[in-house]
Amino acid sequence: MSDDIHRVDAEVRLRSAALTDARSLAESLSRSRTYMRPWEPVRPDAFYTEEGQRERLAGALADRDAGRAMPWVLCDAQDRAIGTFTLNGVVLGPFRSAALGYWVDVDFAGRGLATAAVRLICELARDELRLHRIEAATLPYNEASQRVLATCGFEEIGLAPGYLHIDGEWRDHRLFQRVLHDGPVTGAPAVSGAS
């Protein structure tokens, strides 16, 4: 996957995640903790620290290097991380699919950044990872995320009861997918460790 920096709007960029993002991610997550609580698993306090984010990033980068994931950060004009977008569970072969997860800092929410970033990730997943489809899941009442997905061409494909443990309970999720192409797959995907 290219390490190019991709413009999301006039000031915000999407780029590959790096260990050096730990401090700004910890700050952004701490600032957004209450805002994101209804959509997130219960996290230990250590998660919101620089060290906690460094550990999380190290795992994400190891998954990237093994071809299992592609983590990006959304960055402000000063290159501080203000959100993450990740394709997890990358499976190649005849499936060629991944699951999308994302969040945006409370101070940057409602500006269309998630929509622009998801569109961009769909292009990168099709053109560089050579994926066929991306899936995503939202809580049934997360209308903002559902609007992002619908605007980006995702279609609802079902309801998964008790799908994820969110905010202290097993919660149902609406499942979505976007088929990126129906053509043949040619060339190797641009992911370390992928085949």
C-alpha positions as a LaTeX table, in Angstrom:
\begin{tabular}{lrrr}
\hline
Residue & $x$ (\AA) & $y$ (\AA) & $z$ (\AA) \\
\hline
Met1 & 0.00 & 0.00 & 0.00 \\
Ser2 & 1.36 & 3.39 & $-0.87$ \\
Asp3 & 2.41 & 5.72 & 1.91 \\
Asp4 & 1.01 & 8.67 & 0.00 \\
Ile5 & $-0.80$ & 11.39 & 1.87 \\
His6 & $-4.34$ & 11.82 & 0.54 \\
Arg7 & $-6.31$ & 15.05 & 0.77 \\
Val8 & $-9.68$ & 14.72 & 2.50 \\
Asp9 & $-10.48$ & 18.45 & 2.57 \\
Ala10 & $-8.50$ & 21.71 & 2.43 \\
Glu11 & $-6.82$ & 21.05 & 5.80 \\
Val12 & $-7.30$ & 17.36 & 6.60 \\
Arg13 & $-5.33$ & 14.44 & 5.15 \\
Leu14 & $-5.48$ & 10.66 & 5.32 \\
Arg15 & $-2.18$ & 8.78 & 5.57 \\
Ser16 & $-0.78$ & 5.47 & 6.77 \\
Ala17 & $-0.65$ & 5.14 & 10.55 \\
Ala18 & 2.73 & 5.31 & 12.31 \\
Leu19 & 3.97 & 4.74 & 15.87 \\
Thr20 & 4.64 & 8.47 & 16.09 \\
Asp21 & 0.85 & 9.03 & 16.04 \\
Ala22 & 0.49 & 7.61 & 19.57 \\
Arg23 & 0.54 & 10.94 & 21.42 \\
Ser24 & $-1.95$ & 12.76 & 19.19 \\
Leu25 & $-4.24$ & 9.71 & 19.08 \\
Ala26 & $-4.24$ & 9.54 & 22.89 \\
Glu27 & $-5.11$ & 13.24 & 23.07 \\
Ser28 & $-7.86$ & 12.93 & 20.45 \\
Leu29 & $-9.36$ & 9.81 & 22.03 \\
Ser30 & $-9.30$ & 11.41 & 25.50 \\
Arg31 & $-11.02$ & 14.52 & 24.15 \\
Ser32 & $-13.62$ & 12.37 & 22.36 \\
Arg33 & $-14.13$ & 9.73 & 25.07 \\
Thr34 & $-17.58$ & 10.81 & 26.23 \\
Tyr35 & $-18.75$ & 11.53 & 22.69 \\
Met36 & $-17.71$ & 8.08 & 21.44 \\
Arg37 & $-18.79$ & 6.07 & 24.48 \\
Pro38 & $-22.14$ & 4.87 & 23.00 \\
Trp39 & $-20.35$ & 3.45 & 19.93 \\
Glu40 & $-17.26$ & 1.87 & 21.51 \\
Pro41 & $-16.31$ & $-1.08$ & 23.71 \\
Val42 & $-15.57$ & $-0.25$ & 27.33 \\
Arg43 & $-11.88$ & 0.69 & 27.36 \\
Pro44 & $-9.42$ & 0.68 & 30.28 \\
Asp45 & $-7.96$ & 4.06 & 31.24 \\
Ala46 & $-4.58$ & 2.94 & 29.82 \\
Phe47 & $-6.14$ & 2.87 & 26.34 \\
Tyr48 & $-6.34$ & 6.68 & 26.43 \\
Thr49 & $-2.62$ & 7.14 & 27.15 \\
Glu50 & 0.28 & 7.58 & 24.76 \\
Glu51 & 1.68 & 4.20 & 25.79 \\
Gly52 & $-1.71$ & 2.54 & 25.29 \\
Gln53 & $-1.96$ & 3.98 & 21.80 \\
Arg54 & 1.63 & 3.01 & 21.01 \\
Glu55 & 0.78 & $-0.61$ & 21.89 \\
Arg56 & $-2.40$ & $-0.45$ & 19.83 \\
Leu57 & $-0.52$ & 1.04 & 16.86 \\
Ala58 & 2.23 & $-1.59$ & 17.13 \\
Gly59 & $-0.43$ & $-4.29$ & 16.81 \\
Ala60 & $-2.10$ & $-2.54$ & 13.89 \\
Leu61 & 1.22 & $-2.11$ & 12.09 \\
Ala62 & 2.12 & $-5.77$ & 12.67 \\
Asp63 & $-1.26$ & $-6.72$ & 11.16 \\
Arg64 & $-0.52$ & $-4.42$ & 8.20 \\
Asp65 & 2.90 & $-6.00$ & 7.68 \\
Ala66 & 1.28 & $-9.46$ & 7.74 \\
Gly67 & $-1.30$ & $-8.37$ & 5.16 \\
Arg68 & $-4.22$ & $-8.66$ & 7.60 \\
Ala69 & $-5.11$ & $-4.96$ & 7.94 \\
Met70 & $-4.54$ & $-1.48$ & 6.61 \\
Pro71 & $-4.57$ & 1.27 & 9.26 \\
Trp72 & $-4.79$ & 4.96 & 8.34 \\
Val73 & $-4.94$ & 8.11 & 10.44 \\
Leu74 & $-6.90$ & 11.24 & 9.68 \\
Cys75 & $-4.62$ & 14.23 & 10.32 \\
Asp76 & $-5.23$ & 17.94 & 10.79 \\
Ala77 & $-3.16$ & 20.73 & 9.21 \\
Gln78 & $-0.44$ & 20.22 & 11.87 \\
Asp79 & $-0.28$ & 16.45 & 11.09 \\
Arg80 & $-1.90$ & 15.54 & 14.42 \\
Ala81 & $-4.04$ & 12.39 & 14.28 \\
Ile82 & $-7.75$ & 13.21 & 14.70 \\
Gly83 & $-9.24$ & 9.84 & 13.83 \\
Thr84 & $-8.52$ & 6.41 & 12.46 \\
Phe85 & $-9.83$ & 4.40 & 9.53 \\
Thr86 & $-8.90$ & 0.74 & 9.32 \\
Leu87 & $-9.58$ & $-2.14$ & 6.99 \\
Asn88 & $-9.39$ & $-5.19$ & 9.28 \\
Gly89 & $-9.59$ & $-8.87$ & 8.51 \\
Val90 & $-8.22$ & $-8.51$ & 5.01 \\
Val91 & $-8.82$ & $-11.81$ & 3.19 \\
Leu92 & $-7.56$ & $-12.33$ & $-0.33$ \\
Gly93 & $-8.00$ & $-15.36$ & $-2.60$ \\
Pro94 & $-11.53$ & $-15.75$ & $-3.95$ \\
Phe95 & $-13.07$ & $-13.66$ & $-1.12$ \\
Arg96 & $-10.98$ & $-10.45$ & $-1.44$ \\
Ser97 & $-12.78$ & $-8.66$ & 1.37 \\
Ala98 & $-12.15$ & $-6.58$ & 4.49 \\
Ala99 & $-14.12$ & $-4.94$ & 7.31 \\
Leu100 & $-14.05$ & $-1.17$ & 7.73 \\
Gly101 & $-13.92$ & 0.58 & 11.10 \\
Tyr102 & $-13.48$ & 4.30 & 11.77 \\
Trp103 & $-13.91$ & 7.21 & 14.16 \\
Val104 & $-13.40$ & 10.97 & 13.96 \\
Asp105 & $-12.46$ & 13.35 & 16.79 \\
Val106 & $-15.43$ & 15.09 & 18.42 \\
Asp107 & $-14.02$ & 18.51 & 17.43 \\
Phe108 & $-14.02$ & 17.49 & 13.74 \\
Ala109 & $-17.31$ & 15.55 & 13.62 \\
Gly110 & $-20.10$ & 16.70 & 11.33 \\
Arg111 & $-17.79$ & 18.20 & 8.68 \\
Gly112 & $-18.11$ & 15.40 & 6.12 \\
Leu113 & $-14.61$ & 14.10 & 6.86 \\
Ala114 & $-15.74$ & 10.52 & 7.48 \\
Thr115 & $-17.65$ & 10.46 & 4.21 \\
Ala116 & $-14.70$ & 11.82 & 2.24 \\
Ala117 & $-12.27$ & 9.41 & 3.92 \\
Val118 & $-14.50$ & 6.36 & 3.39 \\
Arg119 & $-14.85$ & 7.25 & $-0.31$ \\
Leu120 & $-11.08$ & 7.51 & $-0.58$ \\
Ile121 & $-10.54$ & 4.21 & 1.25 \\
Cys122 & $-12.96$ & 2.47 & $-1.11$ \\
Glu123 & $-10.85$ & 3.71 & $-4.04$ \\
Leu124 & $-7.60$ & 2.59 & $-2.39$ \\
Ala125 & $-9.11$ & $-0.79$ & $-1.49$ \\
Arg126 & $-10.21$ & $-1.33$ & $-5.09$ \\
Asp127 & $-7.16$ & 0.05 & $-6.87$ \\
Glu128 & $-4.27$ & $-0.83$ & $-4.53$ \\
Leu129 & $-5.49$ & $-3.70$ & $-2.37$ \\
Arg130 & $-7.54$ & $-5.08$ & $-5.26$ \\
Leu131 & $-10.40$ & $-5.98$ & $-2.94$ \\
His132 & $-13.79$ & $-7.02$ & $-4.25$ \\
Arg133 & $-15.85$ & $-5.80$ & $-1.29$ \\
Ile134 & $-15.78$ & $-3.98$ & 2.03 \\
Glu135 & $-18.14$ & $-4.67$ & 4.89 \\
Ala136 & $-19.08$ & $-2.46$ & 7.83 \\
Ala137 & $-21.36$ & $-2.71$ & 10.85 \\
Thr138 & $-23.17$ & $-0.03$ & 12.86 \\
Leu139 & $-25.38$ & 0.00 & 15.89 \\
Pro140 & $-29.02$ & 0.25 & 14.72 \\
Tyr141 & $-29.34$ & 3.77 & 16.17 \\
Asn142 & $-26.04$ & 5.12 & 14.78 \\
Glu143 & $-27.75$ & 7.08 & 12.02 \\
Ala144 & $-24.75$ & 9.33 & 11.35 \\
Ser145 & $-22.52$ & 6.36 & 10.48 \\
Gln146 & $-25.29$ & 4.79 & 8.42 \\
Arg147 & $-25.56$ & 8.04 & 6.40 \\
Val148 & $-21.80$ & 7.95 & 5.77 \\
Leu149 & $-22.00$ & 4.38 & 4.52 \\
Ala150 & $-25.09$ & 4.98 & 2.36 \\
Thr151 & $-23.54$ & 8.09 & 0.81 \\
Cys152 & $-20.43$ & 6.03 & $-0.01$ \\
Gly153 & $-22.39$ & 3.32 & $-1.81$ \\
Phe154 & $-22.76$ & 0.72 & 0.95 \\
Glu155 & $-25.97$ & $-1.32$ & 1.02 \\
Glu156 & $-27.55$ & $-2.88$ & 4.09 \\
Ile157 & $-27.34$ & $-6.68$ & 3.98 \\
Gly158 & $-28.78$ & $-7.72$ & 7.33 \\
Leu159 & $-28.98$ & $-7.52$ & 11.09 \\
Ala160 & $-26.58$ & $-9.41$ & 13.37 \\
Pro161 & $-28.01$ & $-9.98$ & 16.87 \\
Gly162 & $-25.53$ & $-9.54$ & 19.72 \\
Tyr163 & $-22.76$ & $-8.79$ & 17.21 \\
Leu164 & $-20.30$ & $-6.73$ & 19.31 \\
His165 & $-19.79$ & $-5.90$ & 22.98 \\
Ile166 & $-20.33$ & $-2.13$ & 22.95 \\
Asp167 & $-20.68$ & 0.22 & 25.92 \\
Gly168 & $-20.89$ & $-2.73$ & 28.32 \\
Glu169 & $-23.45$ & $-4.91$ & 26.50 \\
Trp170 & $-23.70$ & $-7.29$ & 23.56 \\
Arg171 & $-25.48$ & $-5.21$ & 20.94 \\
Asp172 & $-27.18$ & $-5.87$ & 17.63 \\
His173 & $-25.60$ & $-4.32$ & 14.54 \\
Arg174 & $-26.83$ & $-3.49$ & 11.08 \\
Leu175 & $-24.49$ & $-4.97$ & 8.47 \\
Phe176 & $-23.51$ & $-3.19$ & 5.27 \\
Gln177 & $-21.32$ & $-3.95$ & 2.28 \\
Arg178 & $-20.01$ & $-2.21$ & $-0.78$ \\
Val179 & $-19.01$ & $-4.23$ & $-3.80$ \\
Leu180 & $-16.04$ & $-2.39$ & $-5.30$ \\
His181 & $-15.93$ & $-4.18$ & $-8.65$ \\
Asp182 & $-17.09$ & $-7.34$ & $-10.38$ \\
Gly183 & $-14.12$ & $-7.71$ & $-12.71$ \\
Pro184 & $-11.25$ & $-10.16$ & $-12.67$ \\
Val185 & $-8.42$ & $-9.63$ & $-10.23$ \\
Thr186 & $-5.04$ & $-8.99$ & $-11.83$ \\
Gly187 & $-1.71$ & $-8.22$ & $-10.24$ \\
Ala188 & $-0.65$ & $-8.52$ & $-6.64$ \\
Pro189 & $-2.24$ & $-6.28$ & $-4.00$ \\
Ala190 & $-0.01$ & $-3.55$ & $-2.57$ \\
Val191 & $-0.05$ & $-4.84$ & 1.03 \\
Ser192 & 2.99 & $-6.14$ & 2.86 \\
Gly193 & 2.72 & $-9.86$ & 3.47 \\
Ala194 & $-0.35$ & $-10.26$ & 1.22 \\
Ser195 & $-0.51$ & $-12.77$ & $-1.59$ \\
\hline
\end{tabular}
